[in-house]
XYZ file of N, CA and C in Angstrom:
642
model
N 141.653 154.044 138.925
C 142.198 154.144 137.568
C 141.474 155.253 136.803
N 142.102 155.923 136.112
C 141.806 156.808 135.055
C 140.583 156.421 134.395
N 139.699 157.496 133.858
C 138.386 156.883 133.219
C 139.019 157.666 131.530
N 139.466 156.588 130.590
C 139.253 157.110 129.770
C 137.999 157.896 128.687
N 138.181 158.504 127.474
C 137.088 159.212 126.970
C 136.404 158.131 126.040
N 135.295 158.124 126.073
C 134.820 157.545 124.730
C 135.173 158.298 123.289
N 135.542 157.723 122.332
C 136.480 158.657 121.023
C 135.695 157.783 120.073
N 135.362 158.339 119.326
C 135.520 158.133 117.517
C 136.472 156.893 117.139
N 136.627 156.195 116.497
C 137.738 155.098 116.001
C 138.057 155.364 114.575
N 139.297 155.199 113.966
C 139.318 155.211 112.807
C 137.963 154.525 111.569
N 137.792 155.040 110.962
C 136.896 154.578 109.829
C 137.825 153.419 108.397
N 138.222 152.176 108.797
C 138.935 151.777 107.783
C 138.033 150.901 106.513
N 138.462 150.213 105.983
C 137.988 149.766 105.296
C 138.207 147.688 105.219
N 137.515 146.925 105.577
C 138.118 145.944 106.085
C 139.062 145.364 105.338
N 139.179 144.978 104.259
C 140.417 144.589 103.358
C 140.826 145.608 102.644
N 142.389 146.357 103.327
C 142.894 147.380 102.387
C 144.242 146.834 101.604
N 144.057 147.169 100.317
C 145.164 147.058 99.503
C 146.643 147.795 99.997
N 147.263 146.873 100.133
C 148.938 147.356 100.310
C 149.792 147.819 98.972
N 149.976 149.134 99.527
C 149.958 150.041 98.408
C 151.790 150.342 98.845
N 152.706 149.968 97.383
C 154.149 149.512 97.402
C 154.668 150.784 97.220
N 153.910 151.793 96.450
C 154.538 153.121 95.367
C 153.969 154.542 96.170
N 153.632 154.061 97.513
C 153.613 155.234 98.856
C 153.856 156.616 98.118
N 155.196 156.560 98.419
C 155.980 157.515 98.223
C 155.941 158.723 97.520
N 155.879 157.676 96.437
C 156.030 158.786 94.873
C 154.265 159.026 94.609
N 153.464 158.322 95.039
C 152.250 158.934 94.685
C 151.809 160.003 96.023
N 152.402 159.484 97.285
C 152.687 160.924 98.007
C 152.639 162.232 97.634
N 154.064 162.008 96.761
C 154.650 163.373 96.110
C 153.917 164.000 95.366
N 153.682 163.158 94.303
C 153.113 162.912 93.161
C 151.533 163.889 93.204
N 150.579 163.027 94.025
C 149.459 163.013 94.012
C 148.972 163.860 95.120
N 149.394 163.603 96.101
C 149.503 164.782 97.235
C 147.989 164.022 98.055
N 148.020 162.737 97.701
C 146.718 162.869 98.699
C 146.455 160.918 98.461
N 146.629 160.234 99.770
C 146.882 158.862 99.798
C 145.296 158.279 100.805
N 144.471 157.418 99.937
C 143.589 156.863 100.717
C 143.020 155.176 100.423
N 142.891 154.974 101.397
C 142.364 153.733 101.535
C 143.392 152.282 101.144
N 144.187 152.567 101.686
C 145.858 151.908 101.480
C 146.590 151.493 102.506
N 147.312 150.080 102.845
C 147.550 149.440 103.784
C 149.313 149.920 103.483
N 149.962 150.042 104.510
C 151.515 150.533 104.293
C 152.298 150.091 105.355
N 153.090 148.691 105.093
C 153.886 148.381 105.829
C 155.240 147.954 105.707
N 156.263 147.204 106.752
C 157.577 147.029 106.786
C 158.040 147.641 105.883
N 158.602 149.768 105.501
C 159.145 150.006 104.876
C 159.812 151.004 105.527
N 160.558 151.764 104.931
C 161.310 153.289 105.561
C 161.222 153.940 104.924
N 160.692 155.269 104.950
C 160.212 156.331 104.572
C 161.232 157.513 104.724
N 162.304 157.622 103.591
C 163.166 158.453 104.261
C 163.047 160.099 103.546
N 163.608 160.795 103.977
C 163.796 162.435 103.451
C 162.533 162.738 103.005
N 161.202 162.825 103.462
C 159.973 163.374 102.662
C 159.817 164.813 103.248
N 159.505 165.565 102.579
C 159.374 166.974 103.359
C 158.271 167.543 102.192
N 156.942 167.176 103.143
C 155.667 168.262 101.996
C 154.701 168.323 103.193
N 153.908 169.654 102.044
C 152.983 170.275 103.331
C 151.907 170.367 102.458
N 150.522 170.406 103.391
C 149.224 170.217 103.116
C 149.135 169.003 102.127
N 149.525 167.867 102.173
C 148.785 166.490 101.883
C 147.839 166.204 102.451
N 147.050 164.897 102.229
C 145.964 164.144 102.611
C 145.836 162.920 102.632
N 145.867 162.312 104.036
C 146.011 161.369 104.213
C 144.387 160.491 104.608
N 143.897 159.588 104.050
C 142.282 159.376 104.424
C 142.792 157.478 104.381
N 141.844 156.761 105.537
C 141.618 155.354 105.380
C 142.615 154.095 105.283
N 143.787 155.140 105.619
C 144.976 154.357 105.696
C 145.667 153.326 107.218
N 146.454 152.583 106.875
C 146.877 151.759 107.945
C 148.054 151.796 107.718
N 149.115 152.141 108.730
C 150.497 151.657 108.659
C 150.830 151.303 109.713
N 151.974 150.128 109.029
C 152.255 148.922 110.684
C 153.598 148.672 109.786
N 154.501 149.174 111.272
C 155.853 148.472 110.965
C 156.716 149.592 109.998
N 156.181 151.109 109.743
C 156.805 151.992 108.952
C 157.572 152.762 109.415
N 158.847 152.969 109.290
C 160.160 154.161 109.908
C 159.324 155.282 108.730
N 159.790 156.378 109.786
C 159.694 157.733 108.971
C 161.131 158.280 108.980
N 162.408 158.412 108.289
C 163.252 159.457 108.762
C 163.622 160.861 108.316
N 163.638 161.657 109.072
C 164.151 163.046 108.458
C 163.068 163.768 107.357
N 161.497 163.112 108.361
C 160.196 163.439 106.976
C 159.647 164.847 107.987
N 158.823 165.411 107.096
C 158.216 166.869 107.430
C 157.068 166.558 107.021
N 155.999 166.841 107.548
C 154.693 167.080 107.061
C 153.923 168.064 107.373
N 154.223 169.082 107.540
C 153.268 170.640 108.234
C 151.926 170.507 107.266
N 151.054 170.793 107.825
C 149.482 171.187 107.488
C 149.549 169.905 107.086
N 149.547 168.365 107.504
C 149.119 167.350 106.839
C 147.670 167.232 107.455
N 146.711 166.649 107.013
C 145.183 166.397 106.952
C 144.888 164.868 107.227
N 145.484 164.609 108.799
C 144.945 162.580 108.289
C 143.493 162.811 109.002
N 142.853 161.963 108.709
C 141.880 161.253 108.959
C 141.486 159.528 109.055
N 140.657 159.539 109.649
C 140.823 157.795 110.032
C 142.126 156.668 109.555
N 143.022 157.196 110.078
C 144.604 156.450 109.941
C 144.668 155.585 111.032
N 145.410 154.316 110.931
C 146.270 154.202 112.058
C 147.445 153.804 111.927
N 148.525 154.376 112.640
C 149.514 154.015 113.000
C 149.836 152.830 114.018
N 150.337 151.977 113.376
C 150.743 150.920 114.542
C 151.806 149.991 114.646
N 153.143 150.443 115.510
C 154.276 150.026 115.937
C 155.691 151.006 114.375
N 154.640 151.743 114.932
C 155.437 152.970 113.874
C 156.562 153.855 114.896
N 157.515 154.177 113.609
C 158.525 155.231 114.374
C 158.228 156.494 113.749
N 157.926 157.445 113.897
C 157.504 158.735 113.658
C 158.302 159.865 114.666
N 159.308 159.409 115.294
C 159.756 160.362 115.999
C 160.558 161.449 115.383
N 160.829 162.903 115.407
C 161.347 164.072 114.724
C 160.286 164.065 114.028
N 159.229 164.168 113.371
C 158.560 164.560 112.458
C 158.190 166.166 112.629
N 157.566 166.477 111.449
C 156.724 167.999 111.895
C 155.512 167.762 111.704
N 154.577 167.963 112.160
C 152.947 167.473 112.012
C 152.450 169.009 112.683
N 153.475 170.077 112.626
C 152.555 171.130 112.970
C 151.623 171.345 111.968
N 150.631 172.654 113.063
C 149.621 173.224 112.062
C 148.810 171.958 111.255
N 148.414 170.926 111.566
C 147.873 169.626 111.391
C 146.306 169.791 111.635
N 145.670 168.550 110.816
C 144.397 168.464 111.146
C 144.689 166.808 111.235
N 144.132 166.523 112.378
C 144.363 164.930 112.914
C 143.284 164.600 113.580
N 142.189 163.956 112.961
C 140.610 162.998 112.965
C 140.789 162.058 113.046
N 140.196 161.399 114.305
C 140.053 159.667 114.178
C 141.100 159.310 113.527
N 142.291 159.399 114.342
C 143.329 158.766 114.598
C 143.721 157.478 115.536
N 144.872 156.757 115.314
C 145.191 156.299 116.457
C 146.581 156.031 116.173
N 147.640 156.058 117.664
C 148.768 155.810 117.240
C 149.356 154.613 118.564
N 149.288 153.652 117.808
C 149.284 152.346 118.837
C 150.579 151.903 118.699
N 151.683 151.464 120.450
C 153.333 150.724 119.580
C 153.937 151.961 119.420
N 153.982 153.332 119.106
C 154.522 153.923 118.260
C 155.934 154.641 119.054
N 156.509 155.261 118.509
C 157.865 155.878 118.546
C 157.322 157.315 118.357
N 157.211 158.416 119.740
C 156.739 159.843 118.951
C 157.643 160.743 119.323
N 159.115 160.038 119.513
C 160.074 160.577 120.202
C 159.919 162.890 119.652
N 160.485 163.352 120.888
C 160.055 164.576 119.763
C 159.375 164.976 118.585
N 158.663 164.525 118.491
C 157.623 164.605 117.327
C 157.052 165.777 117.704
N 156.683 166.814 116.642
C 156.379 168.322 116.935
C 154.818 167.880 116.257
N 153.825 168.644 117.234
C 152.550 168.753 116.869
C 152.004 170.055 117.196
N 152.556 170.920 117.204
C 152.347 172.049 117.434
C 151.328 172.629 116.830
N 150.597 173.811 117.347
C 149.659 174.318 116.470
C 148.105 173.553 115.826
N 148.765 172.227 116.322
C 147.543 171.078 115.467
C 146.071 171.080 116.145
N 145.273 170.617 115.113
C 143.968 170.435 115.984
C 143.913 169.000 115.902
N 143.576 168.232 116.837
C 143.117 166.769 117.076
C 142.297 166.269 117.767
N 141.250 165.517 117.248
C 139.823 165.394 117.839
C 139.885 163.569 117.500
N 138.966 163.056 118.461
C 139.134 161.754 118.646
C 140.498 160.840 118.513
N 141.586 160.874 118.952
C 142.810 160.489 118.703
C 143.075 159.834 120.050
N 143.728 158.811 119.821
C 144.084 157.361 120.529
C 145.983 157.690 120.603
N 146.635 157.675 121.674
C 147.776 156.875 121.957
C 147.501 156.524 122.775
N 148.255 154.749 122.629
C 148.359 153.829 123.000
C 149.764 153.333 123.300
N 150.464 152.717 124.026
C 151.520 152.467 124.813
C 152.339 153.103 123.781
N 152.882 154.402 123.803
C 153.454 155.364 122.968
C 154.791 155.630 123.972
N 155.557 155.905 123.118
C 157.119 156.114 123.993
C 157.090 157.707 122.880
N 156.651 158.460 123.231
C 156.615 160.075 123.068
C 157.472 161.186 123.743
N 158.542 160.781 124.642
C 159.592 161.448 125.721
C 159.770 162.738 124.442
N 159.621 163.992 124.602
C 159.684 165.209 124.697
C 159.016 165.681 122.808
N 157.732 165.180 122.973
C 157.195 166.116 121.928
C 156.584 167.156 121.980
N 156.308 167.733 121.432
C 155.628 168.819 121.361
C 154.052 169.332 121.058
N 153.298 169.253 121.481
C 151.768 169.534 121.554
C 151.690 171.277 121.896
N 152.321 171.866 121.773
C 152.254 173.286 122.206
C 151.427 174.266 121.423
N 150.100 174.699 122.028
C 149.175 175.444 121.582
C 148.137 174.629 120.489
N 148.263 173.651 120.929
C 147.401 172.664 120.785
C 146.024 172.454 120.823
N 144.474 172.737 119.890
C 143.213 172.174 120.143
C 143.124 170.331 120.327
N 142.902 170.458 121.250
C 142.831 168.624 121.541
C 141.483 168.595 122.537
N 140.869 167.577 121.519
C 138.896 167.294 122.003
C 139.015 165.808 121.669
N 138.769 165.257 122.742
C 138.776 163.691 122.841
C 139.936 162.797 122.684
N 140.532 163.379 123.427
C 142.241 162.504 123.492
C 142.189 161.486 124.051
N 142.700 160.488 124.175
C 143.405 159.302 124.972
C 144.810 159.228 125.434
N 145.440 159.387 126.413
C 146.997 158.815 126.311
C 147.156 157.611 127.363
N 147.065 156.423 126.813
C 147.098 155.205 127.594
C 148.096 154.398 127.497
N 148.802 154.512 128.905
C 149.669 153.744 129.183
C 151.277 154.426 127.956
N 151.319 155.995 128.087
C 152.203 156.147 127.736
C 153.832 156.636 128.479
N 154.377 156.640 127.704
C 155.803 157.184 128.415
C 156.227 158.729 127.532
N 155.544 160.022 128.294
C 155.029 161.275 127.601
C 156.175 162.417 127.933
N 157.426 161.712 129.229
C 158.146 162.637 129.858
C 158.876 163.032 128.903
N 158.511 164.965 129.645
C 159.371 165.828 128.942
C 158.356 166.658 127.915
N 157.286 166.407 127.946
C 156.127 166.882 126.826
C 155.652 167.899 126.953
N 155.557 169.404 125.850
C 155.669 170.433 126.073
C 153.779 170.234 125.720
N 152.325 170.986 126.715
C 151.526 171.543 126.510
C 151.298 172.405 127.100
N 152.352 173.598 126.623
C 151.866 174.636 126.538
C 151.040 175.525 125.591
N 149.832 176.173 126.844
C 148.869 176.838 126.290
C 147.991 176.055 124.887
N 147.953 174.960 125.672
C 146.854 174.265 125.009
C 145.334 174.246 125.332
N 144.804 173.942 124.823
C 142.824 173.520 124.660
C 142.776 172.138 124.839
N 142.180 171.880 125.845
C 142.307 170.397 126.686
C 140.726 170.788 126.199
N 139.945 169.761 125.770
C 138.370 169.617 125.918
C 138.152 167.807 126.051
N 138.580 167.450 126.940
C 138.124 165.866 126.922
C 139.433 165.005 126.591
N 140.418 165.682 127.250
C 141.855 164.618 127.557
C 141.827 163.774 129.056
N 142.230 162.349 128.317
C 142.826 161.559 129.430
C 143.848 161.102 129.582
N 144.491 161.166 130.723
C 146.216 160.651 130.687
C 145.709 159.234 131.624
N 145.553 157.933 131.276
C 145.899 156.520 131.578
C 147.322 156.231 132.327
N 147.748 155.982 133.253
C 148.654 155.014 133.919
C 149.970 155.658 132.885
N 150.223 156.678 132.658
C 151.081 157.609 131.900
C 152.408 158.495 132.765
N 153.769 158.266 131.881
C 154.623 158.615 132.455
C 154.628 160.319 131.494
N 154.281 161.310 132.688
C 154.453 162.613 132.157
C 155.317 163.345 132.854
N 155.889 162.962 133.728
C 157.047 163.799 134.592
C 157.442 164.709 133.354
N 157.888 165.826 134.445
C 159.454 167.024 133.550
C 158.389 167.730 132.343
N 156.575 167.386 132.422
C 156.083 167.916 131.277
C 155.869 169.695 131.009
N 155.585 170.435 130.434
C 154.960 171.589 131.169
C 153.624 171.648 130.016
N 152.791 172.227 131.497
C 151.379 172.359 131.316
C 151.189 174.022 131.499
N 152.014 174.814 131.138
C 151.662 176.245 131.718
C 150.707 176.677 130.588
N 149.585 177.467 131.482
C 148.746 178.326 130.824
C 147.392 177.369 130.176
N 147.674 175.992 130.201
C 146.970 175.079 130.092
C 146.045 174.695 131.040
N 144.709 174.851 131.161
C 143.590 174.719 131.994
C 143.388 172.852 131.965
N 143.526 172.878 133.464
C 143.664 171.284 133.619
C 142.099 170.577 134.489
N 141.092 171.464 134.219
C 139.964 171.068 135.383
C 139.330 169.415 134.291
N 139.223 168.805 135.964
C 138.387 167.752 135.488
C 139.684 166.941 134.941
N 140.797 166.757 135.062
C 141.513 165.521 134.012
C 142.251 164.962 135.198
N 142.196 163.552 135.272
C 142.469 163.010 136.207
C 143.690 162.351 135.953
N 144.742 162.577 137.088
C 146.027 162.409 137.101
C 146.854 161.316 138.015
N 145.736 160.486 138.594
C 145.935 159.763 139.701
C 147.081 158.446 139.705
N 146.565 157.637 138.463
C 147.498 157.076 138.415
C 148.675 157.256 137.074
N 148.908 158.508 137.193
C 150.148 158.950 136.180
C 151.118 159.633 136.489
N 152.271 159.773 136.547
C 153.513 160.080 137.193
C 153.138 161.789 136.631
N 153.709 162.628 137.670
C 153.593 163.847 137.286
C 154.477 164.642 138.061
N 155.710 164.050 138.349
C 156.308 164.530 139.260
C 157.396 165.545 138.093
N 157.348 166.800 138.908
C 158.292 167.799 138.280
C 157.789 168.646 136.871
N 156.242 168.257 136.953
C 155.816 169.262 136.066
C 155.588 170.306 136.052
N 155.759 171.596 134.945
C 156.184 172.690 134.615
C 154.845 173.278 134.812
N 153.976 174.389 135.858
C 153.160 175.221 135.625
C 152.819 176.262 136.474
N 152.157 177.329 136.423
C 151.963 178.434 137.147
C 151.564 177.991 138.339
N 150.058 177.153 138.837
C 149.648 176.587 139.555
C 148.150 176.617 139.413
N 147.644 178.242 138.650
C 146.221 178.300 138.328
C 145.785 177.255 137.779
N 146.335 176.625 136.864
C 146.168 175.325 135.780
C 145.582 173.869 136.362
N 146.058 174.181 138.094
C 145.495 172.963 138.471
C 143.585 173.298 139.052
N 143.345 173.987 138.970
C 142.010 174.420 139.461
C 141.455 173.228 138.799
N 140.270 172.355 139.534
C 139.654 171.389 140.019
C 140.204 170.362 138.773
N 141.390 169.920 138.839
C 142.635 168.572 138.280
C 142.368 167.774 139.320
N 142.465 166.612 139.310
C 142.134 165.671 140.129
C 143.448 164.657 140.033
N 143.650 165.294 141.945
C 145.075 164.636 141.945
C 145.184 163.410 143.297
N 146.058 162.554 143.552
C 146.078 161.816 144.656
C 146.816 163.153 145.916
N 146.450 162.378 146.999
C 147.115 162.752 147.947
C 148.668 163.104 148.069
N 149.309 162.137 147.492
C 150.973 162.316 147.841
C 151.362 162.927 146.328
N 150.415 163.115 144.935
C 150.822 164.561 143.992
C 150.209 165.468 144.400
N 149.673 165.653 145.180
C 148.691 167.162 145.913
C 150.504 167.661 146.688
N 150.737 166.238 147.591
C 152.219 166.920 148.457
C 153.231 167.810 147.355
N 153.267 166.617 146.307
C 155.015 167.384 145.318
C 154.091 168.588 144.838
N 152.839 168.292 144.166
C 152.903 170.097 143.668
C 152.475 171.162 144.586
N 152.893 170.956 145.643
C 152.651 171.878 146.408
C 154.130 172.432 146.620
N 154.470 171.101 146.666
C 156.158 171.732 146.723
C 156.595 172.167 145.467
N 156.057 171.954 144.300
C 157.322 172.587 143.176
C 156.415 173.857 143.598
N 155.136 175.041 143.719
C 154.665 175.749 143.940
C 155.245 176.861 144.912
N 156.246 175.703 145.653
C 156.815 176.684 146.663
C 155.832 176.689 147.879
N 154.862 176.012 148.520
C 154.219 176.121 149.329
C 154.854 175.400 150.646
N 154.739 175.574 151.490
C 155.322 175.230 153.035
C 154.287 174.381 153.832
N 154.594 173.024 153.957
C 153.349 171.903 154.459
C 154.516 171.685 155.565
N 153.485 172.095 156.942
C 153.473 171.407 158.442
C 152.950 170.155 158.357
């Protein structure tokens, strides 16, 4: 089995106030902390460079929301739908996104350091050109996930469905892939230099590579 990373955990606060007027102090205020946020829907938000600090949300739809340059820090998300979002160009600290929905969810450009997914159904987001230092992806379903030309410093993929992903230009040494589906992923082949693979994904990427095994 996969050795996950030791990470950072969110920093919460043990009894947080559930905070009803999200939204408009969102807008409003441009900067939401230490606030519990649940069973609601979050529809049409589109702002950039907010701040998000000490928050918890469980049970929140996002639809048709934008957040470029958002700033969370010790958040968690849990059994959230966040899929379509924009979270490019992001700063994302001691995170975690547990339960969640990251269907296409664009993270492009973002930096993310100590960050947790957890049984995440993420089928074709976007991480492309990505700083990522102390990742987790455990026990997700990731197929279709674009990291390209990303900064891997201390990613683990857990018992993770990443088929159909592409990893081109993305330096993969040291991340262990053993028990995670990886069949039909997208890359040059340099990328796998010392990736740690089983025997029968050593066979398929040899074959998407084009290589000829007697």
């Amino acid at each position: 089995m996969a050795e996950l990373n030791k990470i950072l955990k969110p920093k919460l606060e043990n009894l947080l106030e559930e905070n009803k007027d999200f939204k408009d102090e969102l807008i409003n205020e441009r900067y939401i902390s230490n606030s519990l946020i649940q069973n609601i829907s979050l529809d049409y938000i589109n702002e950039e460079k907010i701040e998000i600090n000490g928050c918890h949300f469980v049970n929140v739809t996002f639809n048709e929301c934008s957040f470029r340059n958002i700033d969370l820090l010790d958040v968690v998300f849990e059994n959230c739908d966040l899929s379509n979002i924009d979270f490019s160009d992001s700063s994302i600290h001691r995170v975690e996104f547990k339960g969640c929905k990251l269907i296409g969810t664009n993270f492009t450009e973002g930096n993310l350091q100590n960050v947790l997914f957890e049984e995440v159904l993420g089928r074709y987001s976007n991480f492309g050109y990505c700083k990522m230092k102390n990742i987790n992806f455990k026990e997700c379903n990731m197929k279709g996930t674009i990291f390209l030309e990303c900064k891997f410093n201390k990613v683990a993929f857990r018992e993770c469905d990443i088929s159909s992903s592409e990893f081109t230009n993305t330096p993969l040494k040291q991340i262990d892939f053993t028990d995670s589906d990886i069949s039909e992923i997208a890359l040059t082949g340099s990328e796998l230099k010392d990736a740690i693979v089983s025997q029968l994904q050593a066979v398929e990427l040899a074959r998407l590579l084009g290589v000829i095994i007697k």
